[in-house]
């Protein structure tokens, strides 16, 4: 089978790396890709002309299955375009991708399906939003309803902060049309975790839980980023909580989407707050998480192609996932200044040395190769990943490898996995 991976970040490198090991996969092809992916796949440039051109290209190349990383393609309808040509592709249709691309739809779906989530109001005008904030009181959360590259959420400690967020999103339109409506919601307290599942339209097959580290600096301080590190399993998601997530959240969401004429296929990512009242949904995403996928797939012992194919063809009930019990930790090495402005083009050294270390993998995100040299080329540069017998060992190995890799302005958090470590000790 010839498999196409769309996207060129750490998540897509992990997907391509895992698919390249599948006995049924003869070739992995990447659109855009990165130098890390080039070690396990053939990289082709993304054709100009958007998703229709991508579908034409896949057809001409004889691609048997396509896996999409970034949500933007899904929200644009890449699955619809490929399916019209009879091409197999993993992911929801444009209409089902609304579970991520339209937060107002997602919240209303959760309300209709009685899925546990923060209480909320969808508002179409600034006045309405301010009234909702006054009613709910601080702390309160303000979210642009549309896609805002993960930056559309403000957790406001005070009413004034919440008002300011409403002005930015709805009046200044810093996220464009994504700010036409906002969701004002209750602030949830607890520990965050993510559960991703394969979904075939009728049922959800969950993966093991993972935890992301969203803020830029140690101690969960600083601005939100795309993710500075991750680990799996997430001990806060006990077997009992996972059961609850499966029944009350994943199963309920998949059934509701089918009932409402938007059958969901692909990967469903539930971002959760584990509260004193049990798990509640913070958001749904319609794709693999990044960096969570980098910490998840090294633990997947069974084949990845089989569950991915089943999301398209059905039959997930016959698929069993087998996990390495060892914890896995990913530390993201970023460019100084990220998630704000940063410079690129600095030489990177030590990647091969790091990869030679025991149970260490280095996934590329923002890198490029120029004349034999590896250079920085993005905010998140590399995902240094390690397995260990304990979380402590995985953390030690990941940081030992992170220290071996050098580039000017290398920034990373020193506390990835610490919460899991604390739970392991008690
Ligand atoms: P999102 O983009 O929806 O994942 O939100 C970004 C981050 O904001 C989340 O990872 C949480 O840390 C925080 N957040 C979002 N919604 C809430 C909420 N209702 N209560 C507390 N924190 C939240
Ligand atoms: N790690 C968060 C996300 O992929 O959305």
Short mmCIF file of C-alpha atoms and ligand atoms in Angstrom, two decimals:
data_model
loop_
_atom_site.label_atom_id
_atom_site.label_comp_id
_atom_site.label_asym_id
_atom_site.label_seq_id
_atom_site.Cartn_x
_atom_site.Cartn_y
_atom_site.Cartn_z
CA UNK A 1 0.00 0.00 0.00
CA UNK A 2 1.15 3.48 -0.84
CA UNK A 3 0.29 5.89 1.96
CA UNK A 4 0.32 9.69 1.79
CA UNK A 5 0.87 11.79 4.92
CA UNK A 6 -0.23 15.43 4.63
CA UNK A 7 1.60 17.96 6.82
CA UNK A 8 5.18 18.50 7.88
CA UNK A 9 5.43 18.78 11.67
CA UNK A 10 6.45 16.50 14.53
CA UNK A 11 3.05 14.82 14.57
CA UNK A 12 3.33 13.95 10.89
CA UNK A 13 6.90 12.70 11.33
CA UNK A 14 5.70 10.35 14.09
CA UNK A 15 2.82 9.12 11.88
CA UNK A 16 5.12 8.56 8.88
CA UNK A 17 7.74 6.84 11.07
CA UNK A 18 5.14 4.44 12.47
CA UNK A 19 3.45 3.75 9.12
CA UNK A 20 6.82 2.99 7.50
CA UNK A 21 7.08 0.02 9.90
CA UNK A 22 3.78 -1.45 8.79
CA UNK A 23 4.23 -4.70 6.84
CA UNK A 24 1.40 -3.75 4.46
CA UNK A 25 2.90 -0.37 3.60
CA UNK A 26 5.19 -0.41 0.56
CA UNK A 27 5.87 3.32 0.50
CA UNK A 28 5.14 6.41 2.58
CA UNK A 29 4.87 9.63 0.61
CA UNK A 30 4.72 13.06 2.27
CA UNK A 31 3.29 16.29 1.01
CA UNK A 32 5.55 19.09 2.21
CA UNK A 33 7.25 16.86 4.82
CA UNK A 34 10.52 17.73 6.59
CA UNK A 35 14.10 16.37 6.73
CA UNK A 36 13.16 13.87 9.45
CA UNK A 37 10.28 12.54 7.39
CA UNK A 38 12.64 12.27 4.40
CA UNK A 39 14.47 9.50 6.30
CA UNK A 40 11.36 7.29 6.31
CA UNK A 41 9.36 8.61 3.36
CA UNK A 42 9.53 10.21 -0.06
CA UNK A 43 8.83 13.92 0.23
CA UNK A 44 6.98 15.70 -2.56
CA UNK A 45 6.06 19.37 -2.68
CA UNK A 46 2.44 20.26 -1.99
CA UNK A 47 0.82 21.01 -5.36
CA UNK A 48 -0.44 24.54 -5.87
CA UNK A 49 -4.22 24.78 -6.21
CA UNK A 50 -5.49 23.66 -2.81
CA UNK A 51 -7.29 20.49 -1.83
CA UNK A 52 -8.65 19.69 -5.31
CA UNK A 53 -5.12 19.79 -6.71
CA UNK A 54 -3.93 17.59 -3.83
CA UNK A 55 -6.65 15.06 -4.63
CA UNK A 56 -5.72 15.08 -8.35
CA UNK A 57 -2.10 14.54 -7.40
CA UNK A 58 -2.92 11.64 -5.05
CA UNK A 59 -4.99 10.02 -7.80
CA UNK A 60 -2.21 10.35 -10.37
CA UNK A 61 0.33 8.96 -7.86
CA UNK A 62 -1.84 5.91 -7.14
CA UNK A 63 -2.05 6.68 -3.39
CA UNK A 64 -4.04 3.97 -1.56
CA UNK A 65 -4.61 5.79 1.74
CA UNK A 66 -4.10 9.39 2.89
CA UNK A 67 -3.62 10.52 6.49
CA UNK A 68 -4.08 14.22 7.27
CA UNK A 69 -2.25 15.94 10.13
CA UNK A 70 -3.38 19.60 10.29
CA UNK A 71 -7.02 20.52 10.92
CA UNK A 72 -7.12 23.29 8.31
CA UNK A 73 -7.27 20.80 5.42
CA UNK A 74 -10.09 18.92 7.14
CA UNK A 75 -12.05 22.11 7.77
CA UNK A 76 -11.61 22.98 4.08
CA UNK A 77 -13.10 19.64 3.02
CA UNK A 78 -10.06 17.59 1.93
CA UNK A 79 -11.90 14.39 2.88
CA UNK A 80 -14.88 15.36 0.71
CA UNK A 81 -12.55 16.12 -2.24
CA UNK A 82 -10.67 12.81 -1.95
CA UNK A 83 -13.83 10.77 -1.36
CA UNK A 84 -15.48 12.23 -4.48
CA UNK A 85 -12.63 10.65 -6.45
CA UNK A 86 -13.01 7.34 -4.63
CA UNK A 87 -9.73 7.88 -2.75
CA UNK A 88 -9.44 6.52 0.79
CA UNK A 89 -8.58 9.17 3.35
CA UNK A 90 -8.52 9.22 7.15
CA UNK A 91 -10.50 12.06 8.69
CA UNK A 92 -13.92 13.66 9.03
CA UNK A 93 -15.79 15.36 6.21
CA UNK A 94 -15.96 19.13 6.27
CA UNK A 95 -19.35 18.95 7.96
CA UNK A 96 -18.10 16.58 10.68
CA UNK A 97 -14.87 18.57 11.17
CA UNK A 98 -17.12 21.29 12.62
CA UNK A 99 -16.63 19.49 15.93
CA UNK A 100 -13.29 21.36 16.00
CA UNK A 101 -13.70 24.21 13.53
CA UNK A 102 -16.91 25.56 15.08
CA UNK A 103 -16.74 25.65 18.86
CA UNK A 104 -20.33 26.89 19.09
CA UNK A 105 -21.50 23.80 17.19
CA UNK A 106 -19.33 21.56 19.38
CA UNK A 107 -20.72 23.01 22.61
CA UNK A 108 -24.32 22.76 21.39
CA UNK A 109 -23.72 19.17 20.30
CA UNK A 110 -22.38 18.38 23.77
CA UNK A 111 -25.43 19.97 25.36
CA UNK A 112 -27.82 17.96 23.13
CA UNK A 113 -25.92 14.72 23.81
CA UNK A 114 -25.50 15.43 27.55
CA UNK A 115 -21.73 15.17 27.27
CA UNK A 116 -20.04 16.60 30.40
CA UNK A 117 -18.47 19.97 29.60
CA UNK A 118 -18.17 23.47 31.09
CA UNK A 119 -21.48 25.37 31.17
CA UNK A 120 -21.52 27.98 28.41
CA UNK A 121 -23.30 30.63 26.35
CA UNK A 122 -22.78 31.17 22.62
CA UNK A 123 -22.83 34.91 21.86
CA UNK A 124 -23.20 36.69 18.50
CA UNK A 125 -22.58 40.25 19.70
CA UNK A 126 -20.16 41.96 22.10
CA UNK A 127 -23.05 43.22 24.21
CA UNK A 128 -24.41 39.72 24.60
CA UNK A 129 -20.92 38.44 25.48
CA UNK A 130 -20.41 41.14 28.13
CA UNK A 131 -23.79 40.38 29.68
CA UNK A 132 -22.88 36.68 29.85
CA UNK A 133 -19.56 37.54 31.53
CA UNK A 134 -21.35 39.71 34.10
CA UNK A 135 -23.78 36.90 34.80
CA UNK A 136 -21.15 34.17 35.09
CA UNK A 137 -18.50 36.18 36.98
CA UNK A 138 -14.72 35.62 36.93
CA UNK A 139 -12.73 33.47 36.45
CA UNK A 140 -14.33 32.84 33.10
CA UNK A 141 -13.18 31.60 29.69
CA UNK A 142 -13.65 33.46 26.37
CA UNK A 143 -13.26 31.48 23.14
CA UNK A 144 -13.43 32.60 19.52
CA UNK A 145 -15.89 30.18 17.91
CA UNK A 146 -13.87 29.59 14.73
CA UNK A 147 -10.37 28.22 14.06
CA UNK A 148 -7.68 30.46 15.54
CA UNK A 149 -4.63 28.19 15.44
CA UNK A 150 -5.02 27.34 19.12
CA UNK A 151 -4.75 31.01 20.13
CA UNK A 152 -8.42 31.94 20.35
CA UNK A 153 -8.89 31.06 24.03
CA UNK A 154 -8.52 33.45 26.97
CA UNK A 155 -8.74 32.15 30.51
CA UNK A 156 -9.67 35.41 32.25
CA UNK A 157 -8.98 35.81 35.96
CA UNK A 158 -11.01 39.03 36.12
CA UNK A 159 -14.09 40.45 34.45
CA UNK A 160 -12.03 43.23 32.81
CA UNK A 161 -9.68 40.68 31.27
CA UNK A 162 -12.69 38.86 29.85
CA UNK A 163 -14.14 42.11 28.48
CA UNK A 164 -10.79 42.89 26.84
CA UNK A 165 -10.77 39.45 25.20
CA UNK A 166 -14.27 40.06 23.82
CA UNK A 167 -13.08 43.37 22.31
CA UNK A 168 -10.04 41.78 20.72
CA UNK A 169 -11.95 38.84 19.27
CA UNK A 170 -15.27 40.44 18.28
CA UNK A 171 -14.46 44.11 17.67
CA UNK A 172 -10.79 44.21 16.60
CA UNK A 173 -11.29 40.84 14.89
CA UNK A 174 -7.73 39.71 15.58
CA UNK A 175 -8.76 36.20 14.42
CA UNK A 176 -10.86 37.48 11.52
CA UNK A 177 -14.17 35.73 10.93
CA UNK A 178 -13.30 33.16 13.61
CA UNK A 179 -14.45 35.89 16.00
CA UNK A 180 -17.92 36.38 14.58
CA UNK A 181 -19.27 34.46 17.56
CA UNK A 182 -17.70 33.71 20.92
CA UNK A 183 -18.31 31.04 23.51
CA UNK A 184 -18.27 32.28 27.11
CA UNK A 185 -17.79 29.38 29.46
CA UNK A 186 -17.35 28.30 33.03
CA UNK A 187 -13.76 27.94 34.28
CA UNK A 188 -13.02 24.31 35.09
CA UNK A 189 -10.56 23.27 37.76
CA UNK A 190 -8.53 20.09 37.60
CA UNK A 191 -5.76 18.41 35.67
CA UNK A 192 -5.83 18.32 31.87
CA UNK A 193 -5.39 15.21 29.74
CA UNK A 194 -6.12 14.14 26.18
CA UNK A 195 -7.75 10.95 24.95
CA UNK A 196 -7.57 10.30 21.22
CA UNK A 197 -9.68 7.67 19.52
CA UNK A 198 -9.99 6.00 16.15
CA UNK A 199 -13.60 6.41 14.95
CA UNK A 200 -15.34 4.57 12.08
CA UNK A 201 -18.66 6.40 12.00
CA UNK A 202 -20.25 4.08 14.56
CA UNK A 203 -17.77 3.37 17.27
CA UNK A 204 -14.71 4.82 18.97
CA UNK A 205 -11.58 2.86 19.80
CA UNK A 206 -9.61 4.93 22.32
CA UNK A 207 -5.85 5.13 22.49
CA UNK A 208 -4.04 5.43 25.81
CA UNK A 209 -4.24 8.82 27.48
CA UNK A 210 -1.62 11.51 27.01
CA UNK A 211 -0.89 14.88 28.53
CA UNK A 212 0.27 17.99 26.77
CA UNK A 213 2.14 21.01 28.21
CA UNK A 214 0.63 24.05 26.54
CA UNK A 215 2.41 27.03 28.07
CA UNK A 216 5.85 28.25 27.02
CA UNK A 217 7.58 28.22 30.42
CA UNK A 218 8.13 25.91 33.38
CA UNK A 219 5.41 25.69 36.01
CA UNK A 220 2.65 26.19 33.40
CA UNK A 221 3.50 29.86 33.07
CA UNK A 222 3.72 32.11 30.04
CA UNK A 223 1.77 32.27 26.80
CA UNK A 224 0.03 29.25 25.30
CA UNK A 225 1.91 27.48 22.52
CA UNK A 226 1.07 24.63 20.18
CA UNK A 227 2.53 22.37 22.90
CA UNK A 228 5.99 22.25 24.54
CA UNK A 229 5.99 18.58 25.45
CA UNK A 230 3.85 15.57 26.22
CA UNK A 231 3.81 12.24 27.94
CA UNK A 232 1.82 9.05 27.82
CA UNK A 233 0.27 7.35 29.69
CA UNK A 234 -1.36 10.12 31.75
CA UNK A 235 -1.73 8.63 35.23
CA UNK A 236 -4.55 11.12 36.06
CA UNK A 237 -6.69 9.10 33.61
CA UNK A 238 -7.25 5.99 35.71
CA UNK A 239 -8.94 2.93 34.15
CA UNK A 240 -12.20 4.08 35.77
CA UNK A 241 -11.91 7.55 34.28
CA UNK A 242 -10.99 6.13 30.87
CA UNK A 243 -14.16 4.01 31.02
CA UNK A 244 -16.17 7.14 31.78
CA UNK A 245 -14.50 9.00 28.88
CA UNK A 246 -15.33 6.13 26.55
CA UNK A 247 -19.00 5.89 27.56
CA UNK A 248 -20.07 9.43 28.36
CA UNK A 249 -17.84 11.35 25.97
CA UNK A 250 -16.47 9.41 22.98
CA UNK A 251 -19.38 7.02 22.44
CA UNK A 252 -21.91 9.77 23.12
CA UNK A 253 -20.21 12.13 20.65
CA UNK A 254 -19.93 9.54 17.88
CA UNK A 255 -23.59 8.55 18.28
CA UNK A 256 -24.72 12.17 18.34
CA UNK A 257 -22.75 13.01 15.18
CA UNK A 258 -24.33 10.02 13.38
CA UNK A 259 -27.81 11.01 14.59
CA UNK A 260 -27.34 14.54 13.36
CA UNK A 261 -26.36 13.47 9.85
CA UNK A 262 -22.64 14.16 10.24
CA UNK A 263 -21.22 10.67 10.79
CA UNK A 264 -17.74 11.02 12.24
CA UNK A 265 -14.77 9.12 10.83
CA UNK A 266 -11.09 9.59 11.53
CA UNK A 267 -9.35 10.57 14.73
CA UNK A 268 -11.37 12.22 17.48
CA UNK A 269 -9.31 14.05 20.06
CA UNK A 270 -11.00 14.83 23.37
CA UNK A 271 -9.21 17.53 25.36
CA UNK A 272 -10.34 16.94 28.94
CA UNK A 273 -10.30 18.49 32.36
CA UNK A 274 -10.33 15.80 35.03
CA UNK A 275 -12.42 17.60 37.65
CA UNK A 276 -13.66 16.53 41.08
CA UNK A 277 -16.94 15.63 39.28
CA UNK A 278 -15.18 13.48 36.70
CA UNK A 279 -13.86 14.15 33.19
CA UNK A 280 -15.30 17.13 31.29
CA UNK A 281 -14.60 18.16 27.70
CA UNK A 282 -12.56 21.33 27.13
CA UNK A 283 -12.53 20.89 23.38
CA UNK A 284 -12.77 18.35 20.62
CA UNK A 285 -10.20 18.24 17.83
CA UNK A 286 -10.75 16.40 14.58
CA UNK A 287 -7.20 15.01 14.17
CA UNK A 288 -4.14 13.67 15.94
CA UNK A 289 -2.71 16.02 18.61
CA UNK A 290 0.72 17.54 18.44
CA UNK A 291 2.92 16.83 20.42
CA UNK A 292 0.77 14.08 22.01
CA UNK A 293 1.15 11.86 18.93
CA UNK A 294 4.92 11.94 19.32
CA UNK A 295 4.59 10.47 22.82
CA UNK A 296 1.79 8.05 21.86
CA UNK A 297 2.92 6.28 18.69
CA UNK A 298 6.28 5.05 20.06
CA UNK A 299 4.18 3.15 22.63
CA UNK A 300 1.89 1.57 20.02
CA UNK A 301 3.24 -1.94 19.50
CA UNK A 302 0.54 -3.05 17.08
CA UNK A 303 0.20 -1.85 13.52
CA UNK A 304 -1.05 1.70 12.84
CA UNK A 305 -2.30 1.06 9.30
CA UNK A 306 -5.01 -1.36 10.43
CA UNK A 307 -6.97 1.00 12.74
CA UNK A 308 -6.51 3.89 10.28
CA UNK A 309 -7.95 1.81 7.44
CA UNK A 310 -10.80 0.71 9.68
CA UNK A 311 -11.79 4.35 10.25
CA UNK A 312 -12.47 4.52 6.50
CA UNK A 313 -13.83 1.03 5.83
CA UNK A 314 -15.52 0.24 9.15
CA UNK A 315 -14.80 -2.73 11.39
CA UNK A 316 -12.97 -1.03 14.25
CA UNK A 317 -14.64 -3.58 16.53
CA UNK A 318 -12.27 -6.19 15.11
CA UNK A 319 -9.15 -4.10 15.80
CA UNK A 320 -7.11 -4.48 19.00
CA UNK A 321 -4.45 -1.97 19.96
CA UNK A 322 -1.42 -3.24 21.81
CA UNK A 323 0.56 -0.78 23.93
CA UNK A 324 4.06 -0.81 25.32
CA UNK A 325 3.49 -0.36 29.07
CA UNK A 326 6.60 1.83 29.31
CA UNK A 327 6.00 5.57 29.64
CA UNK A 328 7.07 7.87 26.82
CA UNK A 329 8.04 11.53 27.14
CA UNK A 330 8.47 14.16 24.39
CA UNK A 331 10.37 17.38 25.04
CA UNK A 332 9.91 20.05 22.37
CA UNK A 333 12.98 22.10 21.48
CA UNK A 334 11.75 25.50 20.29
CA UNK A 335 13.27 28.65 18.84
CA UNK A 336 13.85 31.49 21.28
CA UNK A 337 10.85 33.84 21.19
CA UNK A 338 8.27 31.20 20.24
CA UNK A 339 5.21 31.45 20.34
CA UNK A 340 5.99 35.09 19.46
CA UNK A 341 8.52 36.18 16.83
CA UNK A 342 11.64 34.09 16.39
CA UNK A 343 14.51 33.74 13.94
CA UNK A 344 15.28 30.69 11.83
CA UNK A 345 18.20 29.37 9.81
CA UNK A 346 20.51 28.40 12.69
CA UNK A 347 22.57 25.18 12.27
CA UNK A 348 21.46 22.23 14.42
CA UNK A 349 24.02 19.73 15.72
CA UNK A 350 23.82 16.53 17.74
CA UNK A 351 20.63 15.00 16.30
CA UNK A 352 22.35 11.78 15.18
CA UNK A 353 24.15 11.49 18.50
CA UNK A 354 20.81 11.90 20.32
CA UNK A 355 19.11 9.33 18.09
CA UNK A 356 21.84 6.80 18.90
CA UNK A 357 20.94 6.95 22.62
CA UNK A 358 18.93 4.08 24.09
CA UNK A 359 15.17 4.28 23.39
CA UNK A 360 15.43 7.83 22.04
CA UNK A 361 13.66 9.12 18.92
CA UNK A 362 13.94 12.62 17.48
CA UNK A 363 10.93 13.86 15.52
CA UNK A 364 11.45 16.85 13.27
CA UNK A 365 9.01 19.78 13.18
CA UNK A 366 10.60 23.08 12.10
CA UNK A 367 13.80 22.00 10.35
CA UNK A 368 15.16 22.21 6.83
CA UNK A 369 18.23 20.85 5.11
CA UNK A 370 20.49 23.12 3.12
CA UNK A 371 23.67 21.92 1.49
CA UNK A 372 23.98 18.96 3.86
CA UNK A 373 23.42 21.09 6.97
CA UNK A 374 20.35 20.84 9.19
CA UNK A 375 18.90 24.27 10.03
CA UNK A 376 16.12 25.56 12.28
CA UNK A 377 13.02 26.49 10.27
CA UNK A 378 10.13 27.05 12.67
CA UNK A 379 8.93 27.81 16.20
CA UNK A 380 8.84 24.23 17.33
CA UNK A 381 12.03 22.68 15.94
CA UNK A 382 12.34 19.10 17.26
CA UNK A 383 10.44 16.68 19.50
CA UNK A 384 12.96 14.73 21.53
CA UNK A 385 11.24 11.56 22.64
CA UNK A 386 12.27 8.75 24.97
CA UNK A 387 10.80 5.59 26.47
CA UNK A 388 11.78 4.40 29.93
CA UNK A 389 10.82 1.69 32.43
CA UNK A 390 9.46 4.46 34.64
CA UNK A 391 8.37 8.03 33.88
CA UNK A 392 11.48 9.14 35.73
CA UNK A 393 13.72 7.14 33.42
CA UNK A 394 11.89 8.37 30.30
CA UNK A 395 12.28 11.97 31.50
CA UNK A 396 15.99 11.48 32.21
CA UNK A 397 16.59 9.96 28.80
CA UNK A 398 14.65 12.64 26.94
CA UNK A 399 16.54 15.44 28.71
CA UNK A 400 19.91 13.75 28.25
CA UNK A 401 19.16 13.65 24.51
CA UNK A 402 17.79 17.22 24.51
CA UNK A 403 21.07 18.42 26.04
CA UNK A 404 23.12 16.78 23.28
CA UNK A 405 21.28 18.74 20.56
CA UNK A 406 22.45 22.31 20.05
CA UNK A 407 21.27 25.31 18.09
CA UNK A 408 21.34 29.04 18.75
CA UNK A 409 18.35 30.16 20.82
CA UNK A 410 17.30 26.62 21.84
CA UNK A 411 14.45 26.95 24.32
CA UNK A 412 12.68 24.12 26.11
CA UNK A 413 10.79 23.45 29.30
CA UNK A 414 12.63 21.63 32.06
CA UNK A 415 9.52 20.20 33.73
CA UNK A 416 7.91 17.98 31.10
CA UNK A 417 6.40 14.93 32.78
CA UNK A 418 6.82 16.25 36.31
CA UNK A 419 3.14 15.76 37.18
CA UNK A 420 3.28 12.13 36.13
CA UNK A 421 6.47 11.73 38.15
CA UNK A 422 4.74 13.10 41.25
CA UNK A 423 1.89 10.63 40.81
CA UNK A 424 4.36 7.79 40.31
CA UNK A 425 6.01 8.61 43.64
CA UNK A 426 2.80 8.57 45.69
P1 LIG B 1 -8.40 25.11 23.94
O1 LIG B 1 -7.77 25.83 22.78
O2 LIG B 1 -9.89 25.06 23.91
O3 LIG B 1 -7.75 23.78 24.20
O4 LIG B 1 -8.00 25.95 25.22
C1 LIG B 1 -6.66 26.23 25.52
C2 LIG B 1 -6.40 26.05 26.98
O5 LIG B 1 -7.23 26.92 27.74
C3 LIG B 1 -6.76 24.67 27.48
O6 LIG B 1 -5.76 23.75 27.27
C4 LIG B 1 -7.01 24.93 28.95
O7 LIG B 1 -5.78 24.98 29.64
C5 LIG B 1 -7.61 26.29 28.95
N1 LIG B 1 -9.09 26.19 29.01
C6 LIG B 1 -9.95 26.17 27.98
N2 LIG B 1 -11.22 26.06 28.41
C7 LIG B 1 -11.16 26.05 29.76
C8 LIG B 1 -12.14 25.97 30.81
N3 LIG B 1 -13.44 25.91 30.54
N4 LIG B 1 -11.70 25.97 32.08
C9 LIG B 1 -10.39 26.04 32.36
N5 LIG B 1 -9.42 26.13 31.43
C10 LIG B 1 -9.79 26.13 30.15
N1 LIG B 2 -1.64 19.50 21.60
C1 LIG B 2 -2.84 20.16 21.34
C2 LIG B 2 -3.37 19.97 20.00
O1 LIG B 2 -2.87 19.20 19.20
O2 LIG B 2 -4.36 20.59 19.70
#
